[in-house]
Short mmCIF file of C-alpha atoms and ligand atoms in Angstrom, two decimals:
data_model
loop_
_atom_site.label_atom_id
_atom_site.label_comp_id
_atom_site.label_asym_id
_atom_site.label_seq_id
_atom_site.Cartn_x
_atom_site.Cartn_y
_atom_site.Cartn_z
CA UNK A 18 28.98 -55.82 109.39
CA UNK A 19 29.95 -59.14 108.10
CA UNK A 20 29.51 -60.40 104.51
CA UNK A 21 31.03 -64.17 104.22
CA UNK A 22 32.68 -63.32 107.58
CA UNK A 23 34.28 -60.32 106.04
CA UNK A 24 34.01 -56.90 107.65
CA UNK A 25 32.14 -54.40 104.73
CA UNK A 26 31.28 -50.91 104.84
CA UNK A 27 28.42 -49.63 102.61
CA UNK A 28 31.19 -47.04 100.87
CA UNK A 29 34.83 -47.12 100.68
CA UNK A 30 36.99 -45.09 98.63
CA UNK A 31 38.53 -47.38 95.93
CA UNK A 32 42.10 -48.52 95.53
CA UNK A 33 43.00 -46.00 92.82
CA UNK A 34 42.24 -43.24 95.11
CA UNK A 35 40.32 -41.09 92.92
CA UNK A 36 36.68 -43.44 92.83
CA UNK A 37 34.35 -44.46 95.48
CA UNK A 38 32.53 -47.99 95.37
CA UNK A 39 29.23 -48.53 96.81
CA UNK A 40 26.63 -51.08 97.19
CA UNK A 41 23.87 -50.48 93.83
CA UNK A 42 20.49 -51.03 97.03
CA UNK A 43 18.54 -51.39 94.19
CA UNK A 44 20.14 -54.57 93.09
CA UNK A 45 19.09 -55.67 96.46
CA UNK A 46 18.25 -58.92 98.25
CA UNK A 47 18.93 -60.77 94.99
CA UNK A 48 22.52 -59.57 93.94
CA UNK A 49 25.30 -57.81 95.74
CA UNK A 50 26.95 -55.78 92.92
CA UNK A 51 29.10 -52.89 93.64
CA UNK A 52 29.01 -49.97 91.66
CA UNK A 53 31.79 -47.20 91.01
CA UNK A 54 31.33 -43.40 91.43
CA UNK A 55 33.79 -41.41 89.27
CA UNK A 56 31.71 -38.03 88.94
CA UNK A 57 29.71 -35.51 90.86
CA UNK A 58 26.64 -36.73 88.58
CA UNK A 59 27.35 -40.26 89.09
CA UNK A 60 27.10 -39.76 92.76
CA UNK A 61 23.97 -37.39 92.66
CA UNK A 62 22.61 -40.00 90.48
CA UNK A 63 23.27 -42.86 92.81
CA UNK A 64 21.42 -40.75 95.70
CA UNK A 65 18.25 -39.79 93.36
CA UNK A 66 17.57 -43.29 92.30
CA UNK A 67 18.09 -44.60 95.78
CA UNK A 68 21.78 -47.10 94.85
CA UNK A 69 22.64 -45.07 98.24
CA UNK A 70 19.61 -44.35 100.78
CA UNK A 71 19.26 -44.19 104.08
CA UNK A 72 19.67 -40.51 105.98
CA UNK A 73 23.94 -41.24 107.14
CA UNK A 74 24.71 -43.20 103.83
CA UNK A 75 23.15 -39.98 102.24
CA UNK A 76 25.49 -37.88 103.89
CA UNK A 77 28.72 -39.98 103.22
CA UNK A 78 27.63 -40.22 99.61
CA UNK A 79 27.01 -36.89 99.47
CA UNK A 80 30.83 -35.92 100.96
CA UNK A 81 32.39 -38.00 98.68
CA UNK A 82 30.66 -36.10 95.81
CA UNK A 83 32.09 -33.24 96.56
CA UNK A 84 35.21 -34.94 96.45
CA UNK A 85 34.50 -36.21 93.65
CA UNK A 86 33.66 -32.74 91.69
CA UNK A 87 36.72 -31.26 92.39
CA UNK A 88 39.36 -33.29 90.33
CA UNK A 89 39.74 -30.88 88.00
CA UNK A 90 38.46 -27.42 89.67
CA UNK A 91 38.55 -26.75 93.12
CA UNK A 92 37.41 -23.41 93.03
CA UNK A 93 34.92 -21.88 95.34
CA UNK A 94 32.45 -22.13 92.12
CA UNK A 95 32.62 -25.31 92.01
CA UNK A 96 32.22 -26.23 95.82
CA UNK A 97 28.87 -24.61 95.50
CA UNK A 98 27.75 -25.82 92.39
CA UNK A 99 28.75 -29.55 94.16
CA UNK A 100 26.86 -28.25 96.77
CA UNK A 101 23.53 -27.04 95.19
CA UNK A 102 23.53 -30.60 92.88
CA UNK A 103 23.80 -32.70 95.73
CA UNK A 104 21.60 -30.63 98.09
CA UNK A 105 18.68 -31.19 95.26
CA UNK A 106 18.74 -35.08 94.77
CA UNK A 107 16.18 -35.61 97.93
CA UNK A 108 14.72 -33.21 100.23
CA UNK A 109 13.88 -34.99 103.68
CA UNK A 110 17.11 -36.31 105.08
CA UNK A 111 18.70 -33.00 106.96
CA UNK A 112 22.21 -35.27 106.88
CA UNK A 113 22.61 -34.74 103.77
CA UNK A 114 22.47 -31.14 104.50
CA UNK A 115 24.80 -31.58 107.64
CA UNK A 116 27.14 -33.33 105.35
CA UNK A 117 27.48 -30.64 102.67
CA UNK A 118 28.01 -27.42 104.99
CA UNK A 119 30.65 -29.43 106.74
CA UNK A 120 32.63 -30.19 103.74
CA UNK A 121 31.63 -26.39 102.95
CA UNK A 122 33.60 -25.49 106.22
CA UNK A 123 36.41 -27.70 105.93
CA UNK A 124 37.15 -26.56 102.68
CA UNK A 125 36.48 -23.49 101.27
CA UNK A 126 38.98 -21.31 104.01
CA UNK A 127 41.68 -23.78 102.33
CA UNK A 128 43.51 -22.67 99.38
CA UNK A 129 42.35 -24.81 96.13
CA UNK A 130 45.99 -26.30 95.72
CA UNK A 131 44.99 -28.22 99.09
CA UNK A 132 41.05 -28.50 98.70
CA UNK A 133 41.06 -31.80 96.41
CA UNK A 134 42.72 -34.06 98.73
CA UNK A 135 41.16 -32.08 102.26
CA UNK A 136 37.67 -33.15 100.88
CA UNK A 137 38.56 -37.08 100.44
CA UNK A 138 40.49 -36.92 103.46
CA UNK A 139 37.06 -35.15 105.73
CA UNK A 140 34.51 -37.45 103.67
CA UNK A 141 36.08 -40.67 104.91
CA UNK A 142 36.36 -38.64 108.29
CA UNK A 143 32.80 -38.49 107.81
CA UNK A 144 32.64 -42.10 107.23
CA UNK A 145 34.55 -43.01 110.33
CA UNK A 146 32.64 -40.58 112.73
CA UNK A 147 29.34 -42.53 111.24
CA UNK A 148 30.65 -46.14 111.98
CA UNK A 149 31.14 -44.73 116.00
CA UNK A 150 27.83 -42.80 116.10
CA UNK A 151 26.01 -45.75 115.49
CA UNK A 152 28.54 -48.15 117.93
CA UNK A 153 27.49 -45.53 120.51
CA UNK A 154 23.55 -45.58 119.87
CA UNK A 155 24.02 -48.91 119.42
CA UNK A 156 25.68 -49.57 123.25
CA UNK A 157 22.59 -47.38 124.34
CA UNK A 158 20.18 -48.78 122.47
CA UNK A 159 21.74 -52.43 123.88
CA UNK A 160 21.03 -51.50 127.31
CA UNK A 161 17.36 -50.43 126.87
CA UNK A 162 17.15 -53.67 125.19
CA UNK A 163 18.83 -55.38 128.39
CA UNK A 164 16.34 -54.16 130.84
CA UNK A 165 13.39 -55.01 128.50
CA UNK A 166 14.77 -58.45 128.09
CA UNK A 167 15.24 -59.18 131.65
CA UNK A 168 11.59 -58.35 132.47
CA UNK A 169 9.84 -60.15 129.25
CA UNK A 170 12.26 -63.47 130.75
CA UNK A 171 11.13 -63.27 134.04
CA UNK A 172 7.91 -63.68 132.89
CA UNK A 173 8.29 -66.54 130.85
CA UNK A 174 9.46 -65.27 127.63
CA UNK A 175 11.46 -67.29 125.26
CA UNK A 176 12.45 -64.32 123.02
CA UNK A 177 12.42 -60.30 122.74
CA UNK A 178 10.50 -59.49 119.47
CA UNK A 179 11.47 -55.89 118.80
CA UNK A 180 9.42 -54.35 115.38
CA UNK A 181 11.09 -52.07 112.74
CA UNK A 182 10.31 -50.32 109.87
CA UNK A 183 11.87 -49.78 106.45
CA UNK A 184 16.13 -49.85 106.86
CA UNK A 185 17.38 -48.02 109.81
CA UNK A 186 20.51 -50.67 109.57
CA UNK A 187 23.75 -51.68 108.13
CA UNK A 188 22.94 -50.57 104.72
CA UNK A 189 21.18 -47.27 105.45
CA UNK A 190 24.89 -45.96 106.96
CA UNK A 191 28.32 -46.83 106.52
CA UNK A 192 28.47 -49.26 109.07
CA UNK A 193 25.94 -50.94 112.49
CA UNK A 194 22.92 -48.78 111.52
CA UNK A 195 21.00 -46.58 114.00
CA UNK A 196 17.73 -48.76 114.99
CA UNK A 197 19.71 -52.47 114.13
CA UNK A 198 23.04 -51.68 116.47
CA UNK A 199 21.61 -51.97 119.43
CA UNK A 200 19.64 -55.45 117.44
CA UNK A 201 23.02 -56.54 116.30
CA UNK A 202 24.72 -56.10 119.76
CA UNK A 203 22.02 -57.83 121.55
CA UNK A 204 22.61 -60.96 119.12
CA UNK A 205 26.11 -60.87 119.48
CA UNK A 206 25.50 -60.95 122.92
CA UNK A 207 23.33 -64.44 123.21
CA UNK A 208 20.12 -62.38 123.82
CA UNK A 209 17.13 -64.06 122.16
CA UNK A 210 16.33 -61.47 120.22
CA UNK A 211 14.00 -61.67 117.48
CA UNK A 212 12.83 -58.94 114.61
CA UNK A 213 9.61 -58.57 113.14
CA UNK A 214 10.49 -56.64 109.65
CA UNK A 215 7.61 -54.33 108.01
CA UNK A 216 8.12 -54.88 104.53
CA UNK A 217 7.82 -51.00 104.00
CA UNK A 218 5.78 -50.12 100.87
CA UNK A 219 6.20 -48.98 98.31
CA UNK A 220 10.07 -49.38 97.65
CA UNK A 221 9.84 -52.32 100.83
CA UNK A 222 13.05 -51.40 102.15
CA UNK A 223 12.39 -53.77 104.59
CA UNK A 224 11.65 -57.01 103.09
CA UNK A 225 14.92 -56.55 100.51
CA UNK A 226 17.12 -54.52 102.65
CA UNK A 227 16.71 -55.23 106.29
CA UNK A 228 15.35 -58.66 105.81
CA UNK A 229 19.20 -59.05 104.04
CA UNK A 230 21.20 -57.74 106.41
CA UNK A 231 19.70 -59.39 109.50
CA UNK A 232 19.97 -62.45 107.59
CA UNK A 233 23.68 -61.73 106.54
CA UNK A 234 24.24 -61.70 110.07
CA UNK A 235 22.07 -64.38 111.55
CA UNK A 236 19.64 -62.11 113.50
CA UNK A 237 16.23 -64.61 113.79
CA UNK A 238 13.91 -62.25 111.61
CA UNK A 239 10.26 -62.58 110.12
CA UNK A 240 8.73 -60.39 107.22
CA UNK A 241 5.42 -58.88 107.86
CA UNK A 242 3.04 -56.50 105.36
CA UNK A 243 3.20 -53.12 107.02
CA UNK A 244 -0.68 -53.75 108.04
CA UNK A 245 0.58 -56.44 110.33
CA UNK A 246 1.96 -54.54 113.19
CA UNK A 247 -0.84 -53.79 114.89
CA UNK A 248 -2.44 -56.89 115.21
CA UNK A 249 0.66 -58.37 116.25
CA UNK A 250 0.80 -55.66 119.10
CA UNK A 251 -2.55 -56.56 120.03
CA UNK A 252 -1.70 -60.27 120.56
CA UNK A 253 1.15 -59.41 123.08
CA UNK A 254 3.76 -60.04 119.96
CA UNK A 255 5.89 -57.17 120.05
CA UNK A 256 7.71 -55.69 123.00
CA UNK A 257 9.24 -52.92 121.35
CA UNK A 258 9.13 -50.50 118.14
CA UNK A 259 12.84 -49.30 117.19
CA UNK A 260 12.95 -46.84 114.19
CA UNK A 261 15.38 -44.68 112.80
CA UNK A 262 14.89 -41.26 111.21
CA UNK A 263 15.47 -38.82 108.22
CA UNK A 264 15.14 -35.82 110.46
CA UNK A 265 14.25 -35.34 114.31
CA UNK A 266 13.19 -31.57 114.75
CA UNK A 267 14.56 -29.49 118.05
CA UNK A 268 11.46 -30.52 119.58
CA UNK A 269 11.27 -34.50 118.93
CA UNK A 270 9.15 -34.91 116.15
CA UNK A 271 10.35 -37.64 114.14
CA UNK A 272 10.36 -37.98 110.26
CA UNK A 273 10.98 -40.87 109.04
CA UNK A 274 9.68 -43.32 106.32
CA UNK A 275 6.11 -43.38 105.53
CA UNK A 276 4.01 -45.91 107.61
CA UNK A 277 5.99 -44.71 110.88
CA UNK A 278 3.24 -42.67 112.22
CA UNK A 279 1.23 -45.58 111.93
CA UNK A 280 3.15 -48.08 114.00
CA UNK A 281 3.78 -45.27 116.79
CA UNK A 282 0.05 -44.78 117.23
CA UNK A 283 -0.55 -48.53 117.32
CA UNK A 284 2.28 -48.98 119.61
CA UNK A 285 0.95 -46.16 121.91
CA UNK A 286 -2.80 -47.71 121.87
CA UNK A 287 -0.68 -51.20 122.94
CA UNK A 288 1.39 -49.62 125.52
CA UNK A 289 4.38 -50.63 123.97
CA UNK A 290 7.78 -48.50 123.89
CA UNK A 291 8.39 -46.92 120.86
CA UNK A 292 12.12 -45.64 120.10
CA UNK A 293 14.19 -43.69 117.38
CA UNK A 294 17.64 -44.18 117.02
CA UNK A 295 19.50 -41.71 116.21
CA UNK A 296 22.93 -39.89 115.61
CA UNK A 297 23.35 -36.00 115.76
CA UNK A 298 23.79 -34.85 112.09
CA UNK A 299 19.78 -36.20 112.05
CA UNK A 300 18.62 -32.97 114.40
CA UNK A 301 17.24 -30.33 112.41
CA UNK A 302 18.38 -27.63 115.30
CA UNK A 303 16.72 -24.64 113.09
CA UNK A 304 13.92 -24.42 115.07
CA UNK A 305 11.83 -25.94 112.28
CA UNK A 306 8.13 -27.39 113.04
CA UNK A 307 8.06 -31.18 111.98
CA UNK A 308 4.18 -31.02 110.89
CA UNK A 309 4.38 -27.89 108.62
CA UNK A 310 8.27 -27.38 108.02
CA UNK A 311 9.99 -30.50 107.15
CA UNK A 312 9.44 -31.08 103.33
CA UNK A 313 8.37 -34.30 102.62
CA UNK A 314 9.67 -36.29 99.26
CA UNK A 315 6.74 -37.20 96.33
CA UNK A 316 8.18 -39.89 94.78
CA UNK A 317 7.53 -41.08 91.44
CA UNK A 318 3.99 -42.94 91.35
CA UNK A 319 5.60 -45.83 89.71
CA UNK A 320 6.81 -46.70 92.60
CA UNK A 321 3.18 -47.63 93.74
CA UNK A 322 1.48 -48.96 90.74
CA UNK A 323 4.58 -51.31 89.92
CA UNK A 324 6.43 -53.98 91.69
CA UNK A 325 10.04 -54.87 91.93
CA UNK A 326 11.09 -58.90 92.13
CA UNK A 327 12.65 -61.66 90.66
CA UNK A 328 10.48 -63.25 88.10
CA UNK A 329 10.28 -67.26 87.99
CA UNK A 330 13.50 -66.82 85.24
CA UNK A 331 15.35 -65.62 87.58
CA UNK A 332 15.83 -62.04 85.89
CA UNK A 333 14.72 -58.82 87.65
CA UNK A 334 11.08 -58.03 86.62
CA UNK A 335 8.09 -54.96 87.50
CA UNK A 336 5.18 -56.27 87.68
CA UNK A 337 1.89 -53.98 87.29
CA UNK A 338 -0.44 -53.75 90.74
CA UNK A 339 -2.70 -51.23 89.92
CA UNK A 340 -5.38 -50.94 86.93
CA UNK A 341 -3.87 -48.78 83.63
CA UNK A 342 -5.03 -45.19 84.42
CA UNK A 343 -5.39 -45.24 87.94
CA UNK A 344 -3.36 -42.89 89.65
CA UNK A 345 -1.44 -43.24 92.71
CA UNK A 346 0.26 -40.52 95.29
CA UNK A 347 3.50 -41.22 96.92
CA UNK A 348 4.63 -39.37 99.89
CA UNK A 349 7.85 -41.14 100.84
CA UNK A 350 8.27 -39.38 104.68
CA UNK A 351 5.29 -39.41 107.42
CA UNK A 352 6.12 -37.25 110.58
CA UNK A 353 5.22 -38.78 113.84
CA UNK A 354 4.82 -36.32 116.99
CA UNK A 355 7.34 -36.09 119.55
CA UNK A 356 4.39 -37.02 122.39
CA UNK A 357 4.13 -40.69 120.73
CA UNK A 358 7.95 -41.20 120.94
CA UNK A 359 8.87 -43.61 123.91
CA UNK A 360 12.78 -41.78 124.28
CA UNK A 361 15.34 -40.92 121.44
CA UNK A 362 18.50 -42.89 121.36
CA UNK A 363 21.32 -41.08 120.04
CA UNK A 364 24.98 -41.60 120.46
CA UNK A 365 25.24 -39.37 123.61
CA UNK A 366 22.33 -41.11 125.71
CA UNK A 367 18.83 -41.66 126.00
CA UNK A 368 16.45 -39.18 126.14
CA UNK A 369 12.99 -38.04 126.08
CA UNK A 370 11.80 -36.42 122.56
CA UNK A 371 11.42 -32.89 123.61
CA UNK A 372 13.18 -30.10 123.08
CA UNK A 373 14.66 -30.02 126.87
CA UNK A 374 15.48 -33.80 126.21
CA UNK A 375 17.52 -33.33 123.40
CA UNK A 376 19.08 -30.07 124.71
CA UNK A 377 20.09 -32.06 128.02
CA UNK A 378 22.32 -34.10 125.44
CA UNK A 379 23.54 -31.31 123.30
CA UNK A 380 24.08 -28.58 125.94
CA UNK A 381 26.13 -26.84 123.18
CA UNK A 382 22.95 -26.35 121.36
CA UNK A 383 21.27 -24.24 123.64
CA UNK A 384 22.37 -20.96 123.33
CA UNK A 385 21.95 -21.44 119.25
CA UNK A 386 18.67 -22.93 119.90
CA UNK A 387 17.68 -19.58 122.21
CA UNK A 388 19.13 -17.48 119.10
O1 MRU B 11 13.93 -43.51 101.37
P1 MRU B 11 15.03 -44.13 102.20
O2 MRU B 11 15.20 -45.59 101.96
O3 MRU B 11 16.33 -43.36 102.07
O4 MRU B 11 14.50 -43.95 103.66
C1 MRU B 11 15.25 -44.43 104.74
C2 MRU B 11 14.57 -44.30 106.03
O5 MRU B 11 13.47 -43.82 106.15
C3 MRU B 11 15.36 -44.72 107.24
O6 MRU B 11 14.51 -45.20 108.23
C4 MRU B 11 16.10 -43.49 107.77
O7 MRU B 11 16.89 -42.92 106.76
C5 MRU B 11 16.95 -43.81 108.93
S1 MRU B 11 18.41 -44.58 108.40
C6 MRU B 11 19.43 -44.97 109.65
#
């Protein structure tokens, strides 16, 4: 994407070689302030308080801190000690997993001599392969956006309003997004195409991260409290739901951030499609069950009794929501069953959220999946 007309990634390696820069999310909509990685820690750190979030960014992050740990020791030690930190700072996102075993594979048959400059050299492969995963969902995603388009003009439509939820864009990978490629090629393209933005309690993801990027690039948006979307379904205001997701299980179901499960059943009392976009390193191919398996992040109930903003100085602020002494629970992931999923769009094609549908597109995963 485009900042002030100038093409940014979310993470880049900086110029001395040996440090990564990143956007700080958290300083987000009010201040774009990169920060530097120079550790391991610093970039576990920068994943557990969420400077770096979003399932792909996870993963890139992650692969750079492994680069990042082995400056001075590139023993095998120290691969999986980079491994087990990282692995720990959230649970949900399976590309962070993906991420780590295949740094894990590209380096440990290497001697160490070599290992230090194989890892920076396969985390901004990583990088790279993430900016055309998304290009590719995003060209799919584009044409189911197409077809949608052409019927909602026919019948008299002035716009496409297309509903998402927390950041499934720019700033949750390195580069397009999953669910806002096929948003940001449809805008490039002249479509009217217009966003309605859940605001994604608690850590609202939506109203200071997708709400930014959409405007960085011009894409006609409007905020909404997450309690919104249904009503606005029922009033004929939304033609689509496009979502992205921290894990898709072998057999569809979809985890992604809380509230999800909530906008697929309104969508599927509405009759209106409801999509994830997708790329690969977000199947969890182990055969695990999305209702009972995938483990779902508690975050800190802070999170829900306070509120991050601007206050009228201008300085950051938390506010207190909730009485002193009430408590609060914070389940960060909701799971939404593969049956209320209109079709997964991943960089390989469209397809229907079932196992067979997902097979059909990764035919290399069958015999594993039979194992
Ligand atoms: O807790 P977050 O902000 O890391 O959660 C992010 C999401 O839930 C995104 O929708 C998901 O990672 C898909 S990102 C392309």
């Amino acid at each position: 994407m485009r900042i002030d007309g100038v093409p940014t990634r979310t993470i880049r390696p900086a110029a001395d070689g040996r440090t990564v820069e990143i956007i700080d999310q958290t300083r987000l909509p009010h201040a774009l302030v990169w920060d530097r990685l120079t550790s391991l820690e610093e970039a576990a750190v920068a994943i557990q308080q969420m400077k770096v979030r979003g399932a792909p960014l996870i993963g890139a992050a992650a692969a750079y801190g492994v680069a990042l740990a082995l400056a001075a020791d590139a023993s095998d030690s120290r691969i999986e000690m980079a491994y087990g930190r990282l692995l720990a700072t959230r649970p949900t996102a399976v590309n962070l997993r993906w991420a780590l075993d295949e740094m894990r594979r590209a380096l440990l048959p290497l001697p160490p001599g070599e290992r230090a400059a194989a890892a920076w050299r396969r985390a901004g492969e990583i990088c790279d392969e993430d900016v055309a995963l998304n290009s590719a969902i995003g060209d799919h995603g584009l044409a189911i956006l197409r077809a949608l388009w052409e019927k909602r003009h026919a019948a008299g439509a002035e716009r496409l309003n297309v509903l998402t939820h927390c950041n499934a864009g720019w700033l949750a990978t390195v580069d397009w997004g999953t669910a806002t490629a096929a948003v940001y090629k449809a805008h490039d393209s002249g479509m009217p195409i217009h966003v309605w933005v859940d605001e994604t309690r608690p850590r609202n993801q939506g109203a200071s991260l997708t709400a930014r990027e959409l405007g960085w690039h011009g894409v006609p948006h409007t905020v909404i409290v997450d309690n919104a979307g249904g009503h606005l379904m029922q009033r004929g205001q939304v033609d689509m739901c496009i979502v992205g997701t921290d894990r898709t299980t072998a057999a569809g179901d979809v985890a992604n951030k809380i509230g999800t499960y909530l906008k697929a059943l309104a969508a599927r009392d509405n009759g209106i499609p409801f999509y994830v976009a997708l790329p690969g390193p977000s199947i969890d191919w182990t055969g695990s069950d999305g209702l009972r398996d995938i483990p779902i992040e508690e975050r800190s109930a802070a999170e829900v009794t306070h509120i991050s903003g601007l206050a009228a100085d201008g300085r950051p602020a938390k506010i207190l929501l909730t009485p002193e002494g009430s408590g609060a629970a914070n389940p960060a992931f909701d799971v939404t069953p593969a049956r209320l999923v209109t079709g997964l769009i991943t960089e390989r094609g469209v397809c229907p959220a079932s196992r067979e549908g997902l097979l059909s597109l990764y035919p290399e995963r069958r015999t594993r999946a039979a194992q």
